[in-house]
Short mmCIF file of C-alpha atoms in Angstrom, two decimals:
data_model
loop_
_atom_site.label_atom_id
_atom_site.label_comp_id
_atom_site.label_asym_id
_atom_site.label_seq_id
_atom_site.Cartn_x
_atom_site.Cartn_y
_atom_site.Cartn_z
CA UNK A 346 60.21 -134.87 46.82
CA UNK A 347 58.65 -137.39 49.16
CA UNK A 348 61.47 -137.53 51.66
CA UNK A 349 61.57 -135.69 54.90
CA UNK A 350 62.47 -132.00 54.66
CA UNK A 351 64.98 -132.89 57.34
CA UNK A 352 67.15 -134.69 54.80
CA UNK A 353 67.26 -131.66 52.48
CA UNK A 354 68.17 -129.60 55.49
CA UNK A 355 71.05 -131.99 56.18
CA UNK A 356 72.21 -131.68 52.57
CA UNK A 357 72.46 -127.94 52.98
CA UNK A 358 74.31 -128.35 56.24
CA UNK A 359 76.69 -130.67 54.46
CA UNK A 360 77.17 -128.25 51.57
CA UNK A 361 77.79 -125.41 54.04
CA UNK A 362 80.41 -127.66 55.63
CA UNK A 363 78.65 -127.31 58.95
CA UNK A 364 77.25 -130.79 59.39
CA UNK A 365 78.19 -132.70 62.52
CA UNK A 366 79.47 -136.29 62.14
CA UNK A 367 76.29 -137.84 63.52
CA UNK A 368 74.07 -136.08 61.00
CA UNK A 369 76.53 -136.84 58.24
CA UNK A 370 76.07 -140.54 58.98
CA UNK A 371 72.29 -140.16 58.82
CA UNK A 372 72.59 -138.32 55.50
CA UNK A 373 74.98 -140.87 53.99
CA UNK A 374 72.80 -143.80 55.07
CA UNK A 375 69.76 -142.15 53.62
CA UNK A 376 71.46 -141.33 50.30
CA UNK A 377 72.45 -144.97 49.91
CA UNK A 378 68.86 -146.08 50.23
CA UNK A 379 67.04 -143.26 48.43
CA UNK A 380 67.67 -142.71 44.73
CA UNK A 381 65.69 -139.45 44.56
CA UNK A 382 67.64 -137.86 47.34
CA UNK A 383 70.90 -139.06 45.89
CA UNK A 384 70.02 -137.43 42.57
CA UNK A 385 69.04 -134.22 44.30
CA UNK A 386 72.23 -134.20 46.32
CA UNK A 387 74.34 -134.76 43.20
CA UNK A 388 72.53 -131.96 41.42
CA UNK A 389 73.40 -129.60 44.24
CA UNK A 390 77.02 -130.63 44.12
CA UNK A 391 77.11 -130.30 40.35
CA UNK A 392 75.50 -126.85 40.53
CA UNK A 393 78.06 -125.66 43.04
CA UNK A 394 80.85 -127.09 40.91
CA UNK A 395 79.76 -125.23 37.76
CA UNK A 396 79.23 -121.97 39.65
CA UNK A 397 82.66 -122.29 41.24
CA UNK A 398 84.04 -123.26 37.84
CA UNK A 399 83.16 -119.96 36.17
CA UNK A 400 86.33 -118.31 34.98
CA UNK A 401 87.92 -115.74 37.21
CA UNK A 402 87.69 -112.25 35.82
CA UNK A 403 90.69 -109.96 35.66
CA UNK A 404 90.27 -106.24 36.16
CA UNK A 405 91.39 -104.23 33.10
CA UNK A 406 95.17 -103.67 33.03
CA UNK A 407 94.96 -99.92 33.64
CA UNK A 408 92.41 -100.29 36.45
CA UNK A 409 94.66 -99.28 39.35
CA UNK A 410 96.02 -96.28 37.43
CA UNK A 411 92.48 -95.15 36.65
CA UNK A 412 91.44 -95.42 40.29
CA UNK A 413 94.52 -93.52 41.44
CA UNK A 414 93.86 -90.78 38.87
CA UNK A 415 90.27 -90.40 40.11
CA UNK A 416 91.16 -89.95 43.78
CA UNK A 417 90.86 -86.50 45.33
CA UNK A 418 94.23 -84.71 45.40
CA UNK A 419 96.44 -85.27 48.41
CA UNK A 420 98.01 -82.50 50.46
CA UNK A 421 101.41 -81.16 49.32
CA UNK A 422 102.96 -81.75 52.73
CA UNK A 423 102.59 -85.48 52.38
CA UNK A 424 104.22 -85.56 48.97
CA UNK A 425 107.24 -83.86 50.53
CA UNK A 426 107.31 -86.32 53.43
CA UNK A 427 107.19 -89.25 51.05
CA UNK A 428 109.97 -87.75 48.94
CA UNK A 429 112.12 -87.40 52.02
CA UNK A 430 111.36 -90.96 53.02
CA UNK A 431 112.30 -92.25 49.60
CA UNK A 432 115.52 -90.21 49.38
CA UNK A 433 116.95 -90.37 52.89
CA UNK A 434 120.53 -89.73 51.79
CA UNK A 435 119.76 -86.59 49.82
CA UNK A 436 117.50 -85.43 52.63
CA UNK A 437 120.25 -85.93 55.22
CA UNK A 438 122.84 -84.24 53.01
CA UNK A 439 120.68 -81.20 52.35
CA UNK A 440 119.79 -80.91 56.02
CA UNK A 441 123.49 -81.00 56.84
CA UNK A 442 124.29 -78.31 54.28
CA UNK A 443 121.48 -76.08 55.54
CA UNK A 444 122.63 -76.38 59.14
CA UNK A 445 126.31 -75.92 58.31
CA UNK A 446 125.68 -72.87 56.14
CA UNK A 447 123.46 -71.42 58.82
CA UNK A 448 125.99 -71.80 61.56
CA UNK A 449 128.86 -70.53 59.42
CA UNK A 450 126.95 -67.45 58.31
CA UNK A 451 126.05 -66.65 61.88
CA UNK A 452 129.73 -67.02 62.87
CA UNK A 453 130.59 -64.69 60.01
CA UNK A 454 128.10 -62.12 61.25
CA UNK A 455 129.23 -62.42 64.87
CA UNK A 456 132.91 -61.95 63.98
CA UNK A 457 132.68 -58.28 63.15
CA UNK A 458 135.20 -57.33 65.78
CA UNK A 459 138.75 -56.52 64.96
CA UNK A 460 141.22 -59.15 66.03
CA UNK A 461 144.74 -60.13 65.21
CA UNK A 462 146.91 -63.09 65.99
CA UNK A 463 149.34 -62.39 68.83
CA UNK A 464 152.87 -61.82 67.72
CA UNK A 465 154.94 -59.47 69.80
CA UNK A 466 156.43 -57.34 67.05
CA UNK A 467 153.14 -56.59 65.25
CA UNK A 468 152.11 -52.93 65.47
CA UNK A 469 148.41 -52.03 65.60
CA UNK A 470 147.31 -48.52 64.53
CA UNK A 471 143.60 -47.58 64.03
CA UNK A 472 142.49 -50.98 62.89
CA UNK A 473 145.54 -51.47 60.72
CA UNK A 474 148.08 -54.08 61.57
CA UNK A 475 151.63 -53.26 60.51
CA UNK A 476 154.53 -55.57 60.15
CA UNK A 477 157.23 -52.93 60.67
CA UNK A 478 160.14 -52.61 58.28
CA UNK A 479 163.13 -54.65 59.32
CA UNK A 480 161.10 -56.82 61.72
CA UNK A 481 160.67 -60.55 61.26
CA UNK A 482 157.32 -61.98 62.44
CA UNK A 483 157.44 -65.68 63.07
CA UNK A 484 154.33 -67.82 62.65
CA UNK A 485 151.03 -67.33 60.78
CA UNK A 486 149.44 -63.90 60.88
CA UNK A 487 145.63 -63.72 60.95
CA UNK A 488 143.80 -60.37 60.86
CA UNK A 489 140.06 -60.14 61.20
CA UNK A 490 138.03 -57.08 60.23
CA UNK A 491 141.11 -54.96 59.70
CA UNK A 492 143.89 -54.12 57.24
CA UNK A 493 147.34 -55.54 57.19
CA UNK A 494 150.39 -53.71 55.88
CA UNK A 495 153.48 -55.79 55.46
CA UNK A 496 156.70 -53.77 55.38
CA UNK A 497 158.88 -56.34 57.10
CA UNK A 498 158.97 -60.12 56.83
CA UNK A 499 156.43 -62.73 57.84
CA UNK A 500 157.73 -66.26 58.22
CA UNK A 501 154.43 -68.06 57.77
CA UNK A 502 151.01 -67.72 56.12
CA UNK A 503 149.05 -64.49 56.04
CA UNK A 504 145.27 -64.52 56.23
CA UNK A 505 143.14 -61.38 56.16
CA UNK A 506 139.48 -61.95 56.90
CA UNK A 507 137.08 -59.19 55.85
CA UNK A 508 139.88 -56.73 55.17
CA UNK A 509 142.78 -56.05 52.85
CA UNK A 510 146.47 -56.59 52.93
CA UNK A 511 149.17 -54.45 51.37
CA UNK A 512 152.50 -55.97 50.68
CA UNK A 513 155.13 -53.24 50.51
CA UNK A 514 157.93 -53.72 48.00
CA UNK A 515 160.36 -54.31 50.82
CA UNK A 516 157.94 -56.71 52.60
CA UNK A 517 158.24 -60.44 52.38
CA UNK A 518 155.95 -63.35 53.21
CA UNK A 519 157.39 -66.83 53.19
CA UNK A 520 154.02 -68.65 53.26
CA UNK A 521 150.70 -68.07 51.46
CA UNK A 522 148.74 -64.85 51.41
CA UNK A 523 145.00 -65.14 51.57
CA UNK A 524 142.19 -62.61 51.72
CA UNK A 525 138.76 -63.74 52.83
CA UNK A 526 136.01 -61.22 52.12
CA UNK A 527 132.78 -62.83 51.09
CA UNK A 528 130.57 -65.26 52.90
CA UNK A 529 131.36 -68.01 50.45
CA UNK A 530 135.07 -67.42 50.82
CA UNK A 531 134.49 -67.58 54.53
CA UNK A 532 132.73 -70.90 54.25
CA UNK A 533 135.42 -72.22 51.95
CA UNK A 534 138.05 -71.04 54.37
CA UNK A 535 136.27 -72.85 57.19
CA UNK A 536 135.97 -76.02 55.20
CA UNK A 537 139.63 -75.95 54.29
CA UNK A 538 140.58 -75.27 57.87
CA UNK A 539 138.39 -78.10 59.11
CA UNK A 540 139.87 -80.40 56.52
CA UNK A 541 143.40 -79.44 57.51
CA UNK A 542 142.55 -79.93 61.16
CA UNK A 543 141.23 -83.37 60.38
CA UNK A 544 144.39 -84.19 58.43
CA UNK A 545 146.45 -82.84 61.34
CA UNK A 546 144.60 -85.12 63.73
CA UNK A 547 145.46 -88.08 61.54
CA UNK A 548 149.06 -86.94 61.18
CA UNK A 549 149.32 -86.54 64.95
CA UNK A 550 147.86 -89.97 65.36
CA UNK A 551 150.53 -91.43 63.09
CA UNK A 552 153.38 -89.72 64.81
CA UNK B 1153 99.14 -109.96 53.87
CA UNK B 1154 96.76 -108.47 56.44
CA UNK B 1155 99.75 -106.86 58.13
CA UNK B 1156 100.86 -105.28 54.85
CA UNK B 1157 97.35 -103.98 54.24
CA UNK B 1158 97.19 -102.53 57.75
CA UNK B 1159 100.50 -100.76 57.19
CA UNK B 1160 99.33 -99.31 53.88
CA UNK B 1161 96.06 -98.18 55.44
CA UNK B 1162 97.96 -96.32 58.16
CA UNK B 1163 100.00 -94.58 55.46
CA UNK B 1164 96.87 -93.68 53.54
CA UNK B 1165 95.27 -92.27 56.70
CA UNK B 1166 98.36 -90.11 57.20
CA UNK B 1167 97.64 -88.80 53.72
CA UNK B 1168 100.04 -90.85 51.59
CA UNK B 1169 97.95 -91.43 48.50
CA UNK B 1170 100.45 -93.67 46.72
CA UNK B 1171 100.15 -96.30 49.47
CA UNK B 1172 96.58 -96.82 48.30
CA UNK B 1173 97.73 -98.08 44.89
CA UNK B 1174 98.98 -101.32 46.42
CA UNK B 1175 95.65 -101.89 48.15
CA UNK B 1176 93.83 -101.35 44.85
CA UNK B 1177 96.22 -103.70 43.09
CA UNK B 1178 95.63 -106.47 45.63
CA UNK B 1179 91.83 -106.32 45.60
CA UNK B 1180 91.08 -105.04 42.10
CA UNK B 1181 90.37 -108.47 40.60
CA UNK B 1182 88.04 -109.69 43.33
CA UNK B 1183 86.08 -106.44 43.47
CA UNK B 1184 85.87 -106.30 39.67
CA UNK B 1185 84.74 -109.91 39.66
CA UNK B 1186 82.04 -109.18 42.23
CA UNK B 1187 80.75 -106.34 40.07
CA UNK B 1188 80.83 -108.49 36.96
CA UNK B 1189 78.85 -111.33 38.49
CA UNK B 1190 76.41 -109.01 40.24
CA UNK B 1191 75.80 -106.62 37.36
CA UNK B 1192 76.48 -108.79 34.37
CA UNK B 1193 78.87 -106.82 32.17
CA UNK B 1194 82.43 -105.58 32.15
CA UNK B 1195 81.62 -101.94 31.74
CA UNK B 1196 79.45 -101.71 34.84
CA UNK B 1197 81.84 -104.00 36.73
CA UNK B 1198 84.71 -101.60 36.12
CA UNK B 1199 82.57 -98.63 36.97
CA UNK B 1200 81.34 -100.06 40.25
CA UNK B 1201 84.76 -101.39 41.27
CA UNK B 1202 86.32 -98.01 40.65
CA UNK B 1203 83.64 -96.31 42.70
CA UNK B 1204 84.07 -98.82 45.51
CA UNK B 1205 87.80 -98.04 45.76
CA UNK B 1206 87.24 -94.30 45.63
CA UNK B 1207 84.67 -94.58 48.42
CA UNK B 1208 87.02 -96.71 50.46
CA UNK B 1209 89.73 -94.08 50.02
CA UNK B 1210 87.51 -91.16 50.92
CA UNK B 1211 86.08 -92.93 53.98
CA UNK B 1212 89.27 -94.68 55.07
CA UNK B 1213 89.27 -92.81 58.39
CA UNK B 1214 85.95 -94.40 59.33
CA UNK B 1215 87.39 -97.89 58.79
CA UNK B 1216 87.80 -99.72 62.09
CA UNK B 1217 91.35 -101.03 61.89
CA UNK B 1218 90.62 -103.95 64.20
CA UNK B 1219 88.46 -105.47 61.48
CA UNK B 1220 89.44 -107.14 58.25
CA UNK B 1221 89.87 -104.58 55.50
CA UNK B 1222 88.58 -106.93 52.80
CA UNK B 1223 85.28 -107.34 54.67
CA UNK B 1224 84.84 -103.58 54.78
CA UNK B 1225 85.79 -103.18 51.12
CA UNK B 1226 83.42 -105.97 50.08
CA UNK B 1227 80.66 -104.34 52.07
CA UNK B 1228 81.14 -101.06 50.20
CA UNK B 1229 81.26 -102.82 46.83
CA UNK B 1230 78.29 -105.11 47.54
CA UNK B 1231 76.15 -102.20 48.69
CA UNK B 1232 77.02 -100.27 45.54
CA UNK B 1233 76.06 -103.27 43.40
CA UNK B 1234 72.78 -103.81 45.24
CA UNK B 1235 71.93 -100.11 44.93
CA UNK B 1236 72.57 -100.21 41.24
CA UNK B 1237 70.52 -103.38 40.72
CA UNK B 1238 67.60 -101.78 42.54
CA UNK B 1239 67.83 -98.64 40.40
CA UNK B 1240 68.11 -100.60 37.19
CA UNK B 1241 65.31 -100.49 34.68
CA UNK B 1242 63.99 -103.71 33.15
CA UNK B 1243 66.14 -103.14 30.04
CA UNK B 1244 68.96 -104.53 32.13
CA UNK B 1245 68.30 -108.01 30.81
CA UNK B 1246 69.03 -106.81 27.30
CA UNK B 1247 72.46 -105.92 28.58
CA UNK B 1248 73.05 -109.48 29.69
CA UNK B 1249 71.97 -110.72 26.25
CA UNK B 1250 74.72 -108.66 24.66
CA UNK B 1251 77.45 -110.41 26.59
CA UNK B 1252 75.81 -113.67 25.53
CA UNK B 1253 76.08 -112.73 21.88
CA UNK B 1254 79.82 -112.35 22.34
CA UNK B 1255 80.01 -115.98 23.38
CA UNK B 1256 77.99 -117.04 20.36
CA UNK B 1257 80.24 -115.15 17.97
CA UNK B 1258 83.21 -116.84 19.47
CA UNK B 1259 81.41 -120.16 19.19
CA UNK B 1260 80.80 -119.89 15.45
CA UNK B 1261 84.39 -118.81 14.85
CA UNK B 1262 85.92 -121.62 16.84
CA UNK B 1263 83.63 -124.28 15.43
CA UNK B 1264 84.72 -123.59 11.88
CA UNK B 1265 88.37 -124.17 12.72
CA UNK B 1266 89.03 -127.61 14.16
CA UNK B 1267 87.16 -130.10 16.32
CA UNK B 1268 89.59 -129.72 19.21
CA UNK B 1269 88.59 -126.25 20.44
CA UNK B 1270 85.02 -127.49 20.69
CA UNK B 1271 85.68 -128.65 24.23
CA UNK B 1272 86.75 -125.14 25.10
CA UNK B 1273 83.71 -123.95 23.33
CA UNK B 1274 81.30 -126.06 25.27
CA UNK B 1275 82.81 -124.75 28.42
CA UNK B 1276 82.48 -121.19 27.10
CA UNK B 1277 78.84 -121.88 26.46
CA UNK B 1278 78.47 -123.33 29.91
CA UNK B 1279 80.25 -120.34 31.39
CA UNK B 1280 77.77 -118.12 29.71
CA UNK B 1281 74.79 -120.16 30.90
CA UNK B 1282 75.99 -120.12 34.49
CA UNK B 1283 76.72 -116.41 34.29
CA UNK B 1284 73.20 -115.68 33.07
CA UNK B 1285 71.58 -117.93 35.64
CA UNK B 1286 73.40 -116.16 38.46
CA UNK B 1287 72.16 -112.85 37.05
CA UNK B 1288 68.60 -114.12 37.00
CA UNK B 1289 68.67 -114.69 40.75
CA UNK B 1290 66.92 -112.07 42.85
CA UNK B 1291 69.51 -109.63 44.20
CA UNK B 1292 69.35 -110.96 47.79
CA UNK B 1293 70.22 -114.51 46.66
CA UNK B 1294 72.65 -113.35 44.00
CA UNK B 1295 74.83 -111.48 46.47
CA UNK B 1296 75.20 -114.44 48.86
CA UNK B 1297 75.85 -116.90 46.03
CA UNK B 1298 78.50 -114.66 44.42
CA UNK B 1299 80.20 -113.99 47.75
CA UNK B 1300 80.12 -117.68 48.70
CA UNK B 1301 80.96 -119.46 45.44
CA UNK B 1302 82.72 -116.87 43.30
CA UNK B 1303 84.60 -114.96 45.98
CA UNK B 1304 84.78 -118.08 48.17
CA UNK B 1305 84.19 -116.22 51.42
CA UNK B 1306 83.10 -117.86 54.66
CA UNK B 1307 79.51 -117.65 55.89
CA UNK B 1308 80.67 -115.49 58.79
CA UNK B 1309 82.37 -113.03 56.49
CA UNK B 1310 79.31 -112.87 54.26
CA UNK B 1311 77.15 -112.19 57.30
CA UNK B 1312 79.47 -109.30 58.23
CA UNK B 1313 79.62 -107.94 54.68
CA UNK B 1314 75.86 -107.93 54.26
CA UNK B 1315 75.21 -106.99 57.88
CA UNK B 1316 72.79 -109.88 58.19
CA UNK B 1317 72.43 -112.59 60.86
CA UNK B 1318 74.23 -115.82 60.01
CA UNK B 1319 70.91 -117.66 59.89
CA UNK B 1320 69.57 -115.32 57.22
CA UNK B 1321 72.73 -115.75 55.16
CA UNK B 1322 72.34 -119.52 55.32
CA UNK B 1323 68.69 -119.42 54.33
CA UNK B 1324 69.51 -117.22 51.35
CA UNK B 1325 72.35 -119.47 50.26
CA UNK B 1326 70.07 -122.52 50.49
CA UNK B 1327 67.38 -120.81 48.40
CA UNK B 1328 69.91 -119.48 45.92
CA UNK B 1329 71.39 -122.94 45.62
CA UNK B 1330 67.96 -124.44 45.04
CA UNK B 1331 67.09 -121.86 42.36
CA UNK B 1332 70.38 -122.46 40.56
CA UNK B 1333 69.99 -126.21 40.81
CA UNK B 1334 66.65 -126.09 39.05
CA UNK B 1335 68.16 -124.12 36.19
CA UNK B 1336 71.52 -125.80 35.93
CA UNK B 1337 70.87 -129.45 36.73
CA UNK B 1338 70.89 -130.57 33.10
CA UNK B 1339 73.91 -128.60 31.91
#
C-alpha cells in the first residue's frame, strides 16, 4: 500500500460510522482517483458483509428449561407469594373464610353465659327456661347455654344454642324448633341468620 | 423491552425464580450465538451460555439496575468465553475441524440431488469459511469482531462489556477487520 496511512484510517472511521462529513469527502475523492485504495475499501466492505451474513444461531429448544433446572432452589416463601399473586380470587376467598371462622369461633367461646329472649311469661329456674303449661308465649324464643322445657305454647320459632329443649306432650310450637350445639352448627346458624337479615333488608327496601 | 427486563429483575431479586425464565428466553439466542462464534462449536456454546445465565442469576443482586442488563449479561458471557479460550489446549483447532466436516457431508449430499441447492451449498461453504476465520482470530480481536458484527452492538457498548477504553476497542476492531480481510477477500 503506497497511499497515506491517513486514508486507511479514514476507511476505518467510515466503517465505524464515525467519519465526519469533511473527511468523508476526502475519502471519496481519494477512492475515485486511487484504484488500490478503492479495492482495499471494497474488500473491507465485502469482509464485513460476509461476517454479518453468517447465519444466526438458535439456542437449543430446551435451553431455557435446562437453565431453570440448574438454578439454585428458591425459598419456599416466594413460591407461596407467587401462588397468591397468580390466584388472587382463591387467596381472597380463603382469607375471608379464615377471618370469618376465627371471629365466629371466638363469638362462640365468648357466649358461654346463660341468656334467654325476653318474654314476660317465661319462667327461669336454675338455668332451665320453662314455658309454663297453659301459657302462650308470643314471638321467637332463643335460649343460650341453657335448657328449654316447653309445656305451654310458643307462637314462633324456638332456638336453643348450646343446650337442649324438651317438648312436653301438651306443649306446642307453631314455628321451627332448632338446637345449635356444635361450632359448625353455630357457624351455619350465623350464616343463615346473616342471610335472612340481608333478605330482610331487601324486603324492607321494597316495602 | 428494557422496562420489562427491569421488572423481571426486580422480581428475581425478591426471590421469584420463575421471572428469570423470561430473561433467559429473551437473551438465550444472542448469548448462545456469542458462545458459538467465540468457541466454535454448539456443545461449548450451550455450556457457556448456560453458565452465563446461572452466574447472572446468582449474582443478580450485584447488578446495578441503572445500567443496561444486556451489557452486564454480555460481560459475564464474554469473560467466560475468554477464560475458556485461554484455558484451551491446542487440540481446540481439531474441534473446529469437526464442525467443518459436517458442512462437507452436507455438501456431498446436496450436490448429488439437483443443481438448484448448490447456491445454498456455496453459501454453506462460505458460512463455514467465515466461521473458521473468525475462530482463527486472536481472542482479543475475536471478541470485538463478534460483538460488533455478529451481535451488532455499538462501540460504546462493546467498550463497556469488555471494560476497555473506546480507543482500544476501535484499534482492535480495525486490526480484526484487517486480519479477516486478508483471509476473506477472495471468497
